[in-house]
Amino acid sequence: ATLFSLPIPRGLKEDTTLYSSRFVPEYLEQKKVQKLLLVGLEGSGSSTIFKQAKFLYGTEFSPEEILNLKLMIQSNVYKYLSTLLEWRECFEDEALEEEKELGMSNHKGDGEPKAVQSTSSLYSLNQRLMHFANWLLEIVALGNLDAFFPAATREYAPIVEEVWKDPAIQATYKRKNELHFLPDVASYFLDRVVEISSNEYEPTETDILYAEGVNQWNGLSTLEFSLDDRGPLSDSYADKAGNPAIQTKYQLIRMNSKGLTGGFKCLGMLEDIRAIIFCISLADYDQTWVQSSGEPCNKMIASRDLFEDVIRHPSFEDTPCVLLLNKYDAFEEKISRVPLTVCEWFADFSPVRPHHTSQTSLASHAYYYVAVKFKDLYSSVADGRKLFVFQTKALERRTVDDAFRYIREVLRWDDVKNSDAGYCSADESSYSVDMTTSPS
Amino acid sequence: MASVAELKEKHAAATASVNSLRERLRQRRQMLLDTDVERYSRTQGRTPVSFNPTDLVCCRTLQGHSGKVYSLDWTPEKNWIVSASQDGRLIVWNALTSQKTHAIKLHCPWVMTCAFAPNGQSVACGGLDSACSIFNLNSQADRDGNIPVSRILTGHKGYVSSCQYVPDQETRLITSSGDQTCVLWDVTTGQRISIFGGEFPSGHTADVLSLSINSSNSNMFVSGSCDATVRLWDIRIASRAVRTYHGHEGDINSVKFFPDGQRFGTGSDDGTCRLFDVRTGHQLQVYSREPDRNDNELPTVTSIAFSISGRLLFAGYSNGDCYVWDTLLAEVVLNLGNLQNSHEGRISCLGLSSDGSALCTGSWDKNLKIWAFSGHRKIV
């Protein structure tokens, strides 16, 4: 599918006056690093975007960072397995309950009592694996997973593999669309659990991208980088390309959303943020999320609420915001079988149904609708300021590179707007036209 | 399997039930309180401490940070101060001469807390990197003049909001975190000895922002949280809080034991400081500011400290005030924010030297100031 993104701000291309006036602020800011805050709910893909940026613009991962990622991957395997084991338990109870009801109805029909009630189902584990499963779930329940893993990873790898391959777990996994809290990448790592658990294991680039998070401890991660010019836009800035000294430097600051619970107190420490990059997974509209209060809710709505909390923070009163609508590929696949309206915030989505509606066009309509919902929300919270939206598939490096170049253009346009107030209305008109075009 | 709607319904019912029980507890607590410290003190004929203009003066301004100051700590034995700032540095100062003895560049500039080891030879700091870093001040600096980190304590899953060494123990440190837990560490090995809260039902239910270890009984410490409660913990029993203290209506940014170890004070986003009795759990006194004439929002309390006798309560506020409260009579007897040479920004941290002769305040104006007592005072 073609990238569905906002047009490049028009003024930058066509008006040479803007170009010359923009030069001065950029020159004066030559030594200043522009800080970009990257944030999103768990599973939104913000850590993948950070790691892609590191591959694109940064240096190699250091040995310490690689070790950190390895330990994180090893720990995550046990989290995935414990999630599967919990769901297996639910499904087994469910299946046994159904069987019990079936047995009772048979009893009435036959007039003969059944001598033996079945105590196993498709979801039952053998006794030895059950012992391990109960032990693991107890550790998780006590919050002690960190005390055992990744330290004991190698020791338990064979039994983990055995559990993962057991028909009961495979049957549970087949229902993965019903499984909350099991990330897409679980099978990618579980399939290779013995390899991953060995001391000699070195994460590949793909492993690093697929791993959830940047480090084990949800700490804030930073990356300093600059962007080389390329593509059609570079023509306008031919002079700049020859002057690396005046290339803008950026610092990407990625904050895990777990650090944002409570009163968002730590956000107050992030001053001088040049732009917020908020990452949302488009595929979350049918997922359930447990909030910190313990109450379950739709995950897209949880993302929306976090988004609203971030943009309302006093530190970001005048900070431009770019929304990355991520996992478009998963969204495209899902939209044909799960209607967007399962999320109550999107209840009024009703796409026009022309003849021969293709999956692609349905996804495009839905994407556009979601983008406008967020733009309207942002506009109402931020006194009419514009939200910039970009579509990404974080596992495809090109889309991440495109996103950062888009962000750079947004910031340049913001600089121009701030330095030449007279041009604001002209530039904004191209967006106000866009805003009035509403799907369905 | 219960549907999401059913789960929501059950959760709402459970929440309503808990809130109802909480309100009944609050009312019961209120009934049991027959007086407070102020009223009792006045019946005993106490009068407020009075300050002459020159009794407490700013005698040093420590300049050198290029970002907001977030935290400070004194050494127990000597006149050294360590401060942590948004410029990504720890600075160790000689409080007598204002000289900088160390400037430590941090890997993660977003640092929220710092602390001296009891022997004054190490400092610890933590912040948004979710880790607590230890620096040995006797380490050899590298070619760039940077002191290498000697240990990084990892394990928290949220920012490290506060850290404090266990008194008289070089190797034990307690941290509080945005992950709703506190952790006791062995600094030598980097291992977590105990985790307070988290999955256990009596732990905090929101970010933990502050902690204070009882110097009279170093097995006990209190933690203050965004859940508006303080919890008392015994280091030897991590599985449940000894007691929970209620009364505040906002995040508890600062918690400090009273010098006798039987009470502690708190400072909060609700604009008040409070005094609690450790054993009974009762709130003994509220220290409230008069509402602003402009009906502006009340400034929040960022940090507190007691004088050696406990008669004075120092409180730093978000608007740059630094009130000196008479603890017994709940009166403001001085405002360091109004004096000559006062800070120009939020008071973010403050601390009293171990001998009680000086107070240090840190501010978002990038400076620290040392206020010293002079002369003799009679206290009635």
mmCIF file with all atom_site columns, N, CA, C and O in Angstrom, chain B residues 134 155 167 177 213 263-264 291 306 351:
data_model
loop_
_atom_site.group_PDB
_atom_site.id
_atom_site.type_symbol
_atom_site.label_atom_id
_atom_site.label_alt_id
_atom_site.label_comp_id
_atom_site.label_asym_id
_atom_site.label_entity_id
_atom_site.label_seq_id
_atom_site.pdbx_PDB_ins_code
_atom_site.Cartn_x
_atom_site.Cartn_y
_atom_site.Cartn_z
_atom_site.occupancy
_atom_site.B_iso_or_equiv
_atom_site.pdbx_formal_charge
_atom_site.auth_seq_id
_atom_site.auth_comp_id
_atom_site.auth_asym_id
_atom_site.auth_atom_id
_atom_site.pdbx_PDB_model_num
ATOM 1  N N  . ILE B 1 134 ? 26.715 4.162  41.736 1.00 0.00 ? 134 ILE B N  1
ATOM 2  C CA . ILE B 1 134 ? 27.589 4.431  42.876 1.00 0.00 ? 134 ILE B CA 1
ATOM 3  C C  . ILE B 1 134 ? 28.933 4.916  42.353 1.00 0.00 ? 134 ILE B C  1
ATOM 4  O O  . ILE B 1 134 ? 29.489 4.327  41.418 1.00 0.00 ? 134 ILE B O  1
ATOM 5  N N  . GLY B 1 155 ? 17.520 -3.106 38.531 1.00 0.00 ? 155 GLY B N  1
ATOM 6  C CA . GLY B 1 155 ? 16.456 -3.999 38.974 1.00 0.00 ? 155 GLY B CA 1
ATOM 7  C C  . GLY B 1 155 ? 15.132 -3.286 39.089 1.00 0.00 ? 155 GLY B C  1
ATOM 8  O O  . GLY B 1 155 ? 14.080 -3.886 38.930 1.00 0.00 ? 155 GLY B O  1
ATOM 9  N N  . PRO B 1 167 ? 22.108 4.097  57.839 1.00 0.00 ? 167 PRO B N  1
ATOM 10 C CA . PRO B 1 167 ? 23.111 4.720  58.704 1.00 0.00 ? 167 PRO B CA 1
ATOM 11 C C  . PRO B 1 167 ? 24.102 3.703  59.254 1.00 0.00 ? 167 PRO B C  1
ATOM 12 O O  . PRO B 1 167 ? 23.726 2.597  59.638 1.00 0.00 ? 167 PRO B O  1
ATOM 13 N N  . SER B 1 177 ? 11.115 4.018  44.123 1.00 0.00 ? 177 SER B N  1
ATOM 14 C CA . SER B 1 177 ? 11.000 4.026  42.668 1.00 0.00 ? 177 SER B CA 1
ATOM 15 C C  . SER B 1 177 ? 9.585  4.269  42.170 1.00 0.00 ? 177 SER B C  1
ATOM 16 O O  . SER B 1 177 ? 8.600  4.036  42.874 1.00 0.00 ? 177 SER B O  1
ATOM 17 N N  . ILE B 1 213 ? 15.048 6.777  56.594 1.00 0.00 ? 213 ILE B N  1
ATOM 18 C CA . ILE B 1 213 ? 15.424 5.678  57.475 1.00 0.00 ? 213 ILE B CA 1
ATOM 19 C C  . ILE B 1 213 ? 15.524 6.222  58.894 1.00 0.00 ? 213 ILE B C  1
ATOM 20 O O  . ILE B 1 213 ? 16.072 7.303  59.121 1.00 0.00 ? 213 ILE B O  1
ATOM 21 N N  . ARG B 1 263 ? 8.269  9.776  65.513 1.00 0.00 ? 263 ARG B N  1
ATOM 22 C CA . ARG B 1 263 ? 7.329  10.482 64.654 1.00 0.00 ? 263 ARG B CA 1
ATOM 23 C C  . ARG B 1 263 ? 8.031  10.751 63.333 1.00 0.00 ? 263 ARG B C  1
ATOM 24 O O  . ARG B 1 263 ? 9.248  10.601 63.226 1.00 0.00 ? 263 ARG B O  1
ATOM 25 N N  . PHE B 1 264 ? 7.250  11.105 62.325 1.00 0.00 ? 264 PHE B N  1
ATOM 26 C CA . PHE B 1 264 ? 7.856  11.554 61.076 1.00 0.00 ? 264 PHE B CA 1
ATOM 27 C C  . PHE B 1 264 ? 7.012  12.664 60.471 1.00 0.00 ? 264 PHE B C  1
ATOM 28 O O  . PHE B 1 264 ? 5.814  12.775 60.750 1.00 0.00 ? 264 PHE B O  1
ATOM 29 N N  . PRO B 1 291 ? -4.324 30.465 52.303 1.00 0.00 ? 291 PRO B N  1
ATOM 30 C CA . PRO B 1 291 ? -4.564 30.546 50.859 1.00 0.00 ? 291 PRO B CA 1
ATOM 31 C C  . PRO B 1 291 ? -4.099 31.891 50.322 1.00 0.00 ? 291 PRO B C  1
ATOM 32 O O  . PRO B 1 291 ? -4.217 32.911 50.993 1.00 0.00 ? 291 PRO B O  1
ATOM 33 N N  . PHE B 1 306 ? 13.897 18.529 59.636 1.00 0.00 ? 306 PHE B N  1
ATOM 34 C CA . PHE B 1 306 ? 13.710 18.993 61.011 1.00 0.00 ? 306 PHE B CA 1
ATOM 35 C C  . PHE B 1 306 ? 15.032 19.497 61.566 1.00 0.00 ? 306 PHE B C  1
ATOM 36 O O  . PHE B 1 306 ? 16.105 19.012 61.194 1.00 0.00 ? 306 PHE B O  1
ATOM 37 N N  . GLY B 1 351 ? 18.347 20.225 53.131 1.00 0.00 ? 351 GLY B N  1
ATOM 38 C CA . GLY B 1 351 ? 18.844 19.279 54.110 1.00 0.00 ? 351 GLY B CA 1
ATOM 39 C C  . GLY B 1 351 ? 19.619 20.008 55.183 1.00 0.00 ? 351 GLY B C  1
ATOM 40 O O  . GLY B 1 351 ? 20.241 21.046 54.937 1.00 0.00 ? 351 GLY B O  1
#
